[in-house]
mmCIF file of C-alpha atoms in Angstrom:
data_model
loop_
_atom_site.group_PDB
_atom_site.id
_atom_site.type_symbol
_atom_site.label_atom_id
_atom_site.label_comp_id
_atom_site.label_asym_id
_atom_site.label_seq_id
_atom_site.Cartn_x
_atom_site.Cartn_y
_atom_site.Cartn_z
ATOM 1 C CA UNK A 1107 46.412 344.003 61.037
ATOM 2 C CA UNK A 1108 42.700 342.895 60.593
ATOM 3 C CA UNK A 1109 40.237 344.379 62.979
ATOM 4 C CA UNK A 1110 38.216 342.134 65.198
ATOM 5 C CA UNK A 1111 34.683 343.132 64.530
ATOM 6 C CA UNK A 1112 33.259 340.623 67.079
ATOM 7 C CA UNK A 1113 35.314 342.181 69.786
ATOM 8 C CA UNK A 1114 34.202 345.720 68.745
ATOM 9 C CA UNK A 1115 30.529 344.526 68.663
ATOM 10 C CA UNK A 1116 30.920 343.108 72.162
ATOM 11 C CA UNK A 1117 32.438 346.333 73.516
ATOM 12 C CA UNK A 1118 29.662 348.312 71.992
ATOM 13 C CA UNK A 1119 27.008 346.031 73.486
ATOM 14 C CA UNK A 1120 28.705 346.190 76.912
ATOM 15 C CA UNK A 1121 28.899 349.991 76.700
ATOM 16 C CA UNK A 1122 25.361 350.279 75.435
ATOM 17 C CA UNK A 1123 24.079 348.056 78.176
ATOM 18 C CA UNK A 1124 25.569 350.398 80.765
ATOM 19 C CA UNK A 1125 24.342 353.570 78.987
ATOM 20 C CA UNK A 1126 20.761 352.276 78.508
ATOM 21 C CA UNK A 1127 20.629 351.032 82.147
ATOM 22 C CA UNK A 1128 21.718 354.440 83.406
ATOM 23 C CA UNK A 1129 19.744 356.702 81.049
ATOM 24 C CA UNK A 1130 17.149 354.703 79.264
ATOM 25 C CA UNK A 1131 16.633 354.829 75.467
ATOM 26 C CA UNK A 1132 15.783 358.458 75.235
ATOM 27 C CA UNK A 1133 18.595 359.631 77.489
ATOM 28 C CA UNK A 1134 21.338 357.338 76.128
ATOM 29 C CA UNK A 1135 23.838 358.984 73.913
ATOM 30 C CA UNK A 1136 25.657 357.187 71.055
ATOM 31 C CA UNK A 1137 28.667 359.425 71.569
ATOM 32 C CA UNK A 1138 29.133 358.153 75.098
ATOM 33 C CA UNK A 1139 28.516 354.625 74.079
ATOM 34 C CA UNK A 1140 31.126 354.846 71.338
ATOM 35 C CA UNK A 1141 33.616 356.527 73.732
ATOM 36 C CA UNK A 1142 33.072 353.892 76.442
ATOM 37 C CA UNK A 1143 33.487 351.146 73.891
ATOM 38 C CA UNK A 1144 36.591 352.786 72.388
ATOM 39 C CA UNK A 1145 34.986 352.566 69.019
ATOM 40 C CA UNK A 1146 34.102 354.920 66.206
ATOM 41 C CA UNK A 1147 30.454 356.083 66.582
ATOM 42 C CA UNK A 1148 29.850 355.266 62.950
ATOM 43 C CA UNK A 1149 30.178 351.629 63.768
ATOM 44 C CA UNK A 1150 27.094 351.682 65.912
ATOM 45 C CA UNK A 1151 25.125 352.563 62.808
ATOM 46 C CA UNK A 1152 27.065 350.162 60.623
ATOM 47 C CA UNK A 1153 26.443 347.187 63.031
ATOM 48 C CA UNK A 1154 23.062 348.063 64.575
ATOM 49 C CA UNK A 1155 21.286 350.566 62.359
ATOM 50 C CA UNK A 1156 20.210 353.108 64.924
ATOM 51 C CA UNK A 1157 20.081 353.562 68.681
ATOM 52 C CA UNK A 1158 16.677 351.776 68.986
ATOM 53 C CA UNK A 1159 18.043 348.746 67.216
ATOM 54 C CA UNK A 1160 21.108 348.863 69.385
ATOM 55 C CA UNK A 1161 18.779 348.749 72.384
ATOM 56 C CA UNK A 1162 17.042 345.761 70.862
ATOM 57 C CA UNK A 1163 20.363 343.970 70.552
ATOM 58 C CA UNK A 1164 21.218 344.818 74.053
ATOM 59 C CA UNK A 1165 17.963 343.505 75.286
ATOM 60 C CA UNK A 1166 18.194 340.296 73.195
ATOM 61 C CA UNK A 1167 21.633 339.631 74.597
ATOM 62 C CA UNK A 1168 20.410 340.218 78.170
ATOM 63 C CA UNK A 1169 17.573 337.785 77.592
ATOM 64 C CA UNK A 1170 19.871 335.105 76.179
ATOM 65 C CA UNK A 1171 22.392 335.564 79.017
ATOM 66 C CA UNK A 1172 19.561 335.431 81.552
ATOM 67 C CA UNK A 1173 18.176 332.212 80.009
ATOM 68 C CA UNK A 1174 21.629 330.623 80.119
ATOM 69 C CA UNK A 1175 22.334 331.791 83.721
ATOM 70 C CA UNK A 1176 18.831 330.865 85.074
ATOM 71 C CA UNK A 1177 17.277 327.942 83.097
ATOM 72 C CA UNK A 1178 13.572 327.763 83.249
ATOM 73 C CA UNK A 1179 12.119 324.893 85.304
ATOM 74 C CA UNK A 1180 8.298 324.548 85.335
ATOM 75 C CA UNK A 1181 8.609 321.690 87.806
ATOM 76 C CA UNK A 1182 10.026 324.031 90.478
ATOM 77 C CA UNK A 1183 8.469 327.475 89.785
ATOM 78 C CA UNK A 1184 9.263 328.900 93.334
ATOM 79 C CA UNK A 1185 12.942 328.027 92.937
ATOM 80 C CA UNK A 1186 12.968 329.507 89.424
ATOM 81 C CA UNK A 1187 11.359 332.772 90.689
ATOM 82 C CA UNK A 1188 14.040 332.826 93.444
ATOM 83 C CA UNK A 1189 16.871 332.218 90.988
ATOM 84 C CA UNK A 1190 15.625 335.112 88.697
ATOM 85 C CA UNK A 1191 15.399 337.385 91.749
ATOM 86 C CA UNK A 1192 19.011 336.356 92.702
ATOM 87 C CA UNK A 1193 20.172 337.058 89.247
ATOM 88 C CA UNK A 1194 18.642 340.524 89.265
ATOM 89 C CA UNK A 1195 20.092 341.266 92.685
ATOM 90 C CA UNK A 1196 23.473 340.272 91.454
ATOM 91 C CA UNK A 1197 23.095 342.568 88.427
ATOM 92 C CA UNK A 1198 21.199 345.709 89.513
ATOM 93 C CA UNK A 1199 21.850 347.323 86.071
ATOM 94 C CA UNK A 1200 19.774 344.575 84.489
ATOM 95 C CA UNK A 1201 16.741 345.448 86.570
ATOM 96 C CA UNK A 1202 17.167 349.082 85.604
ATOM 97 C CA UNK A 1203 17.407 348.120 81.961
ATOM 98 C CA UNK A 1204 14.100 346.196 82.306
ATOM 99 C CA UNK A 1205 12.390 349.124 83.952
ATOM 100 C CA UNK A 1206 13.579 351.550 81.312
ATOM 101 C CA UNK A 1207 12.356 349.132 78.681
ATOM 102 C CA UNK A 1208 8.862 348.948 80.330
ATOM 103 C CA UNK A 1209 8.711 352.740 80.675
ATOM 104 C CA UNK A 1210 9.858 353.646 77.217
ATOM 105 C CA UNK A 1211 8.796 350.629 75.095
ATOM 106 C CA UNK A 1212 5.599 349.109 76.427
ATOM 107 C CA UNK A 1213 4.822 345.757 74.735
ATOM 108 C CA UNK A 1214 7.126 343.000 73.947
ATOM 109 C CA UNK A 1215 9.886 342.692 71.374
ATOM 110 C CA UNK A 1216 10.200 339.525 69.121
ATOM 111 C CA UNK A 1217 13.127 338.367 71.311
ATOM 112 C CA UNK A 1218 10.858 338.668 74.412
ATOM 113 C CA UNK A 1219 7.905 336.872 72.698
ATOM 114 C CA UNK A 1220 10.157 334.023 71.600
ATOM 115 C CA UNK A 1221 11.490 333.648 75.134
ATOM 116 C CA UNK A 1222 7.950 333.685 76.583
ATOM 117 C CA UNK A 1223 6.604 331.221 74.008
ATOM 118 C CA UNK A 1224 9.334 328.720 74.937
ATOM 119 C CA UNK A 1225 8.590 329.018 78.722
ATOM 120 C CA UNK A 1226 4.812 328.886 78.103
ATOM 121 C CA UNK A 1227 5.209 325.677 76.175
ATOM 122 C CA UNK A 1228 7.199 324.174 79.022
ATOM 123 C CA UNK A 1229 4.451 325.201 81.455
ATOM 124 C CA UNK A 1230 1.851 323.620 79.185
ATOM 125 C CA UNK A 1231 3.862 320.411 79.023
ATOM 126 C CA UNK A 1232 4.087 320.372 82.878
ATOM 127 C CA UNK A 1233 0.343 320.946 82.982
ATOM 128 C CA UNK A 1234 -0.332 318.031 80.688
ATOM 129 C CA UNK A 1235 1.896 315.837 82.830
ATOM 130 C CA UNK A 1236 0.021 316.990 86.023
ATOM 131 C CA UNK A 1237 2.964 318.722 87.543
ATOM 132 C CA UNK A 1238 1.431 322.248 87.304
ATOM 133 C CA UNK A 1239 -2.205 322.998 87.970
ATOM 134 C CA UNK A 1240 -3.962 322.839 84.511
ATOM 135 C CA UNK A 1241 -6.809 325.136 85.684
ATOM 136 C CA UNK A 1242 -4.302 328.108 85.328
ATOM 137 C CA UNK A 1243 -3.609 329.783 82.037
ATOM 138 C CA UNK A 1244 0.061 328.971 81.241
ATOM 139 C CA UNK A 1245 0.803 332.579 80.237
ATOM 140 C CA UNK A 1246 -0.677 333.743 83.538
ATOM 141 C CA UNK A 1247 1.595 331.272 85.474
ATOM 142 C CA UNK A 1248 4.597 332.583 83.739
ATOM 143 C CA UNK A 1249 3.542 336.203 84.302
ATOM 144 C CA UNK A 1250 2.870 335.586 87.996
ATOM 145 C CA UNK A 1251 6.243 333.846 88.469
ATOM 146 C CA UNK A 1252 8.216 336.613 86.730
ATOM 147 C CA UNK A 1253 6.248 339.332 88.564
ATOM 148 C CA UNK A 1254 7.011 337.638 91.864
ATOM 149 C CA UNK A 1255 10.694 337.513 91.062
ATOM 150 C CA UNK A 1256 10.702 341.275 90.465
ATOM 151 C CA UNK A 1257 8.101 342.418 93.162
ATOM 152 C CA UNK A 1258 10.641 343.366 95.784
ATOM 153 C CA UNK A 1259 12.439 345.881 93.459
ATOM 154 C CA UNK A 1260 9.235 347.992 93.405
ATOM 155 C CA UNK A 1261 8.424 347.404 97.133
ATOM 156 C CA UNK A 1262 11.421 349.362 98.499
ATOM 157 C CA UNK A 1263 9.925 351.676 101.028
ATOM 158 C CA UNK A 1264 6.646 349.793 100.972
ATOM 159 C CA UNK A 1265 5.215 347.437 103.556
ATOM 160 C CA UNK A 1266 8.447 345.429 103.741
ATOM 161 C CA UNK A 1267 10.315 348.572 104.963
ATOM 162 C CA UNK A 1268 7.824 349.353 107.716
ATOM 163 C CA UNK A 1269 7.878 348.601 111.349
ATOM 164 C CA UNK A 1270 10.652 348.154 113.947
ATOM 165 C CA UNK A 1271 13.605 348.816 111.729
ATOM 166 C CA UNK A 1272 12.702 346.068 109.163
ATOM 167 C CA UNK A 1273 14.214 347.089 105.896
ATOM 168 C CA UNK A 1274 14.599 345.575 102.423
ATOM 169 C CA UNK A 1275 17.587 343.356 101.871
ATOM 170 C CA UNK A 1276 17.882 340.585 99.311
ATOM 171 C CA UNK A 1277 18.581 338.096 102.072
ATOM 172 C CA UNK A 1278 15.233 338.781 103.625
#
C-alpha cells in the first residue's frame, strides 16, 4: 500500500504548530513533533530540512490560513482589525506562535513580506481612490491596523483590567 505523503506532511505541520506554539523554536523538540504526528522523525528532515525550516513552513501555512479566513479589506480597516482579533481569540495558539516568532526571530520571513506587500498594495489602491487617507504611509496604516488587532493580548493586567472589577474579555 502506498504511503500518503501529503497526509503525513499535514500531520507533521499540525503537530509542529502545537509544539512551536507551546515551546517556541528553541524549546520545540522534533522527537515530540514526530511522536504527535505519528511519523518517523527522519521525515521531518526529508520534507522540511531542519527544525527552523519546519517552523517557516508552519508560519507560512498559518499566514495562508489566516488570509483565507480573514480577507483583507482596505475599505473597512476597523472591521478587518476586529476580524483579525476575533480570529486570534478563536485560536490562542496562533497568537502564541506569533509571539514566539517575534521573540526568537525578529524581522520578517519571505512569506510575511509577500503577505504584507499584497496588503500594502491594496492600501495604496484605496488611497489613490480616496477611500483611505493618502497622507499616511501605506505600510504604517497596515502596521497600525495589525497592531490594534493584537494590542489587547499584551494589555492583560494593564489599564483594561483596572478599576471596579473590569477585566479583559474578548467581548469587551
